[in-house]
PDB file of C-alpha atoms in Angstrom:
ATOM      1  CA  MET A 267      34.864-138.951  36.961  1.00 70.00           C
ATOM      2  CA  LYS A 268      35.601-135.979  34.381  1.00 89.00           C
ATOM      3  CA  THR A 269      34.297-132.705  34.926  1.00 93.00           C
ATOM      4  CA  SER A 270      31.686-131.673  32.492  1.00 96.00           C
ATOM      5  CA  VAL A 271      31.021-128.135  31.186  1.00 96.00           C
ATOM      6  CA  LEU A 272      28.304-126.994  28.846  1.00 95.00           C
ATOM      7  CA  ILE A 273      28.960-123.375  27.492  1.00 94.00           C
ATOM      8  CA  LEU A 274      25.594-121.824  26.358  1.00 91.00           C
ATOM      9  CA  CYS A 275      24.930-118.911  24.100  1.00 89.00           C
ATOM     10  CA  THR A 276      22.392-117.963  21.440  1.00 86.00           C
ATOM     11  CA  GLY A 277      23.804-118.877  18.035  1.00 91.00           C
ATOM     12  CA  ASN A 278      26.434-121.022  19.259  1.00 94.00           C
ATOM     13  CA  SER A 279      28.595-119.620  16.195  1.00 95.00           C
ATOM     14  CA  CYS A 280      31.225-117.108  17.923  1.00 96.00           C
ATOM     15  CA  ARG A 281      31.678-116.743  21.698  1.00 96.00           C
ATOM     16  CA  SER A 282      30.682-120.090  23.093  1.00 96.00           C
ATOM     17  CA  GLN A 283      32.633-121.776  20.301  1.00 98.00           C
ATOM     18  CA  MET A 284      35.580-119.643  21.207  1.00 98.00           C
ATOM     19  CA  ALA A 285      35.315-120.549  24.739  1.00 98.00           C
ATOM     20  CA  GLU A 286      34.795-124.312  23.948  1.00 98.00           C
ATOM     21  CA  GLY A 287      37.878-124.074  22.068  1.00 98.00           C
ATOM     22  CA  PHE A 288      40.115-122.295  24.636  1.00 98.00           C
ATOM     23  CA  LEU A 289      38.558-124.401  27.604  1.00 97.00           C
ATOM     24  CA  LYS A 290      39.527-127.535  25.546  1.00 97.00           C
ATOM     25  CA  SER A 291      43.119-126.396  25.114  1.00 97.00           C
ATOM     26  CA  PHE A 292      43.515-125.085  28.868  1.00 96.00           C
ATOM     27  CA  ALA A 293      42.297-128.267  30.402  1.00 93.00           C
ATOM     28  CA  PRO A 294      42.071-131.248  28.328  1.00 93.00           C
ATOM     29  CA  SER A 295      40.880-133.423  31.372  1.00 92.00           C
ATOM     30  CA  ILE A 296      37.631-131.455  31.121  1.00 94.00           C
ATOM     31  CA  GLU A 297      34.654-132.673  28.870  1.00 96.00           C
ATOM     32  CA  VAL A 298      33.603-129.492  27.169  1.00 97.00           C
ATOM     33  CA  HIS A 299      30.668-129.078  24.898  1.00 97.00           C
ATOM     34  CA  SER A 300      28.901-125.815  23.520  1.00 96.00           C
ATOM     35  CA  ALA A 301      25.389-124.931  22.501  1.00 94.00           C
ATOM     36  CA  GLY A 302      22.915-122.295  21.305  1.00 91.00           C
ATOM     37  CA  THR A 303      19.510-121.780  22.214  1.00 86.00           C
ATOM     38  CA  ARG A 304      19.013-120.572  18.711  1.00 89.00           C
ATOM     39  CA  PRO A 305      21.835-122.076  16.763  1.00 94.00           C
ATOM     40  CA  ALA A 306      23.169-120.381  13.580  1.00 95.00           C
ATOM     41  CA  GLY A 307      23.676-122.399  10.401  1.00 96.00           C
ATOM     42  CA  ARG A 308      27.608-122.232  11.059  1.00 97.00           C
ATOM     43  CA  VAL A 309      30.457-121.075  12.941  1.00 98.00           C
ATOM     44  CA  HIS A 310      31.227-117.404  12.064  1.00 97.00           C
ATOM     45  CA  PRO A 311      34.161-117.402   9.748  1.00 97.00           C
ATOM     46  CA  LEU A 312      35.968-114.557  11.636  1.00 98.00           C
ATOM     47  CA  ALA A 313      35.739-116.427  14.589  1.00 98.00           C
ATOM     48  CA  VAL A 314      37.343-119.415  13.150  1.00 98.00           C
ATOM     49  CA  ALA A 315      40.265-116.901  11.907  1.00 98.00           C
ATOM     50  CA  VAL A 316      40.908-115.296  15.193  1.00 98.00           C
ATOM     51  CA  MET A 317      41.184-118.519  16.887  1.00 98.00           C
ATOM     52  CA  ARG A 318      43.615-119.672  14.218  1.00 98.00           C
ATOM     53  CA  GLU A 319      45.646-116.798  15.270  1.00 98.00           C
ATOM     54  CA  ALA A 320      45.767-117.865  18.603  1.00 97.00           C
ATOM     55  CA  GLY A 321      46.678-121.558  17.751  1.00 98.00           C
ATOM     56  CA  ILE A 322      43.292-123.171  17.906  1.00 98.00           C
ATOM     57  CA  ASP A 323      41.358-124.668  15.109  1.00 97.00           C
ATOM     58  CA  ILE A 324      37.697-124.383  15.592  1.00 98.00           C
ATOM     59  CA  GLY A 325      36.917-124.763  11.547  1.00 96.00           C
ATOM     60  CA  GLY A 326      35.624-128.242  12.183  1.00 96.00           C
ATOM     61  CA  HIS A 327      33.031-127.264  14.930  1.00 96.00           C
ATOM     62  CA  HIS A 328      29.464-126.537  13.946  1.00 97.00           C
ATOM     63  CA  PRO A 329      26.711-124.975  16.031  1.00 97.00           C
ATOM     64  CA  LYS A 330      24.529-127.183  18.065  1.00 96.00           C
ATOM     65  CA  SER A 331      21.366-126.867  19.792  1.00 93.00           C
ATOM     66  CA  VAL A 332      21.063-126.941  23.660  1.00 90.00           C
ATOM     67  CA  GLY A 333      18.158-129.373  23.177  1.00 88.00           C
ATOM     68  CA  GLY A 334      20.644-132.058  22.367  1.00 91.00           C
ATOM     69  CA  PHE A 335      22.026-131.567  26.083  1.00 91.00           C
ATOM     70  CA  LEU A 336      18.770-131.217  28.135  1.00 85.00           C
ATOM     71  CA  GLY A 337      18.771-134.547  29.827  1.00 83.00           C
ATOM     72  CA  ARG A 338      22.414-134.562  30.601  1.00 88.00           C
ATOM     73  CA  SER A 339      23.979-133.600  33.969  1.00 89.00           C
ATOM     74  CA  PHE A 340      26.828-131.117  33.894  1.00 94.00           C
ATOM     75  CA  ASP A 341      29.028-129.970  36.762  1.00 94.00           C
ATOM     76  CA  TYR A 342      29.004-126.392  35.061  1.00 94.00           C
ATOM     77  CA  VAL A 343      26.839-124.593  32.727  1.00 92.00           C
ATOM     78  CA  VAL A 344      28.381-121.216  31.590  1.00 93.00           C
ATOM     79  CA  MET A 345      26.484-118.647  29.694  1.00 90.00           C
ATOM     80  CA  VAL A 346      28.446-116.372  27.871  1.00 91.00           C
ATOM     81  CA  CYS A 347      25.787-113.983  26.510  1.00 83.00           C
ATOM     82  CA  ASP A 348      22.880-112.017  28.196  1.00 66.00           C
ATOM     83  CA  ASP A 349      20.488-113.568  25.870  1.00 59.00           C
ATOM     84  CA  ALA A 350      21.397-117.037  26.632  1.00 52.00           C
ATOM     85  CA  LYS A 351      20.971-116.130  30.486  1.00 54.00           C
ATOM     86  CA  GLU A 352      17.569-114.589  29.857  1.00 52.00           C
ATOM     87  CA  SER A 353      16.436-117.652  27.796  1.00 57.00           C
ATOM     88  CA  CYS A 354      18.310-120.402  29.410  1.00 55.00           C
ATOM     89  CA  PRO A 355      16.134-123.657  29.177  1.00 52.00           C
ATOM     90  CA  ILE A 356      15.328-125.843  32.101  1.00 54.00           C
ATOM     91  CA  PHE A 357      17.776-128.462  32.411  1.00 56.00           C
ATOM     92  CA  THR A 358      16.445-131.774  33.454  1.00 58.00           C
ATOM     93  CA  GLY A 359      19.727-133.218  34.484  1.00 62.00           C
ATOM     94  CA  GLU A 360      21.549-132.219  37.704  1.00 72.00           C
ATOM     95  CA  VAL A 361      23.776-128.925  37.319  1.00 84.00           C
ATOM     96  CA  ARG A 362      26.065-128.302  40.028  1.00 89.00           C
ATOM     97  CA  HIS A 363      27.119-124.760  39.109  1.00 90.00           C
ATOM     98  CA  ARG A 364      25.573-122.050  36.903  1.00 88.00           C
ATOM     99  CA  LEU A 365      27.735-119.301  35.903  1.00 90.00           C
ATOM    100  CA  HIS A 366      27.321-116.144  33.701  1.00 87.00           C
ATOM    101  CA  LEU A 367      30.470-114.740  31.989  1.00 90.00           C
ATOM    102  CA  GLY A 368      29.231-112.151  29.489  1.00 88.00           C
ATOM    103  CA  PHE A 369      31.102-110.898  26.427  1.00 93.00           C
ATOM    104  CA  ASP A 370      30.076-108.597  23.383  1.00 91.00           C
ATOM    105  CA  ASP A 371      28.719-110.375  20.578  1.00 91.00           C
ATOM    106  CA  PRO A 372      31.309-109.656  18.106  1.00 95.00           C
ATOM    107  CA  ALA A 373      28.997-111.200  15.264  1.00 92.00           C
ATOM    108  CA  GLY A 374      27.258-107.629  15.714  1.00 90.00           C
ATOM    109  CA  ALA A 375      30.431-105.541  14.811  1.00 93.00           C
ATOM    110  CA  THR A 376      30.354-103.312  11.830  1.00 95.00           C
ATOM    111  CA  GLY A 377      32.782-101.550   9.675  1.00 96.00           C
ATOM    112  CA  SER A 378      35.646-102.776   7.557  1.00 96.00           C
ATOM    113  CA  GLU A 379      36.645-106.366   7.704  1.00 93.00           C
ATOM    114  CA  GLY A 380      39.814-104.940   9.827  1.00 95.00           C
ATOM    115  CA  GLU A 381      37.451-103.086  12.112  1.00 97.00           C
ATOM    116  CA  ARG A 382      35.462-106.372  12.559  1.00 97.00           C
ATOM    117  CA  LEU A 383      38.577-108.468  13.102  1.00 97.00           C
ATOM    118  CA  ALA A 384      39.658-105.900  15.906  1.00 98.00           C
ATOM    119  CA  VAL A 385      36.356-106.575  17.552  1.00 98.00           C
ATOM    120  CA  PHE A 386      36.553-110.185  17.384  1.00 98.00           C
ATOM    121  CA  ARG A 387      40.197-110.148  18.607  1.00 98.00           C
ATOM    122  CA  ARG A 388      39.338-108.281  21.680  1.00 98.00           C
ATOM    123  CA  VAL A 389      36.370-110.665  22.433  1.00 97.00           C
ATOM    124  CA  ARG A 390      38.734-113.599  21.674  1.00 98.00           C
ATOM    125  CA  ASP A 391      41.135-112.315  24.245  1.00 98.00           C
ATOM    126  CA  GLU A 392      38.563-111.557  27.027  1.00 97.00           C
ATOM    127  CA  ILE A 393      37.274-115.001  26.436  1.00 98.00           C
ATOM    128  CA  ALA A 394      40.935-116.347  26.803  1.00 98.00           C
ATOM    129  CA  ASP A 395      41.606-114.627  30.018  1.00 98.00           C
ATOM    130  CA  SER A 396      38.178-115.416  31.676  1.00 97.00           C
ATOM    131  CA  PHE A 397      38.188-119.270  30.502  1.00 98.00           C
ATOM    132  CA  ARG A 398      42.033-119.782  31.608  1.00 97.00           C
ATOM    133  CA  ARG A 399      40.867-118.290  35.207  1.00 97.00           C
ATOM    134  CA  PHE A 400      37.942-120.732  34.891  1.00 97.00           C
ATOM    135  CA  ALA A 401      40.001-123.736  34.010  1.00 96.00           C
ATOM    136  CA  LEU A 402      42.553-122.945  36.988  1.00 94.00           C
ATOM    137  CA  GLU A 403      39.546-122.784  39.413  1.00 92.00           C
ATOM    138  CA  ILE A 404      38.109-126.181  38.129  1.00 90.00           C
ATOM    139  CA  GLU A 405      41.451-127.930  38.433  1.00 84.00           C
ATOM    140  CA  ARG A 406      41.931-126.703  42.133  1.00 83.00           C
ATOM    141  CA  GLU A 407      38.466-128.212  43.171  1.00 76.00           C
ATOM    142  CA  PRO A 408      39.176-131.424  45.155  1.00 66.00           C
TER     143      PRO A 408
END
């Protein structure tokens, strides 16, 4: 049976989308979804841009509501922002492991486009490192 992971954030427009893209690329055998407690209208264009730089295209992704996943069972629910951790809904399905891997919200970055891109790149790289380790841990499980 395939390991299933739900990555949860507030808007499902930046961090959780980047994490989903990385985890799918690091461990294609894992079933990966992402969702938000208050989904945004679109995936942030700078998230799409910095992921393309990393060789991963999330341009076709769209923010999804966690409500669409509430009845499902997951092996892992990973929260990537403090707000989602605080407002994480009750999952009616079985969740084997709940994790919190917090990252700054790059959507809140200010300044020039170059300065904002630098924040998105830093957060992207932090997400890549954390989810690379997470994928290795999952693959080691019996």
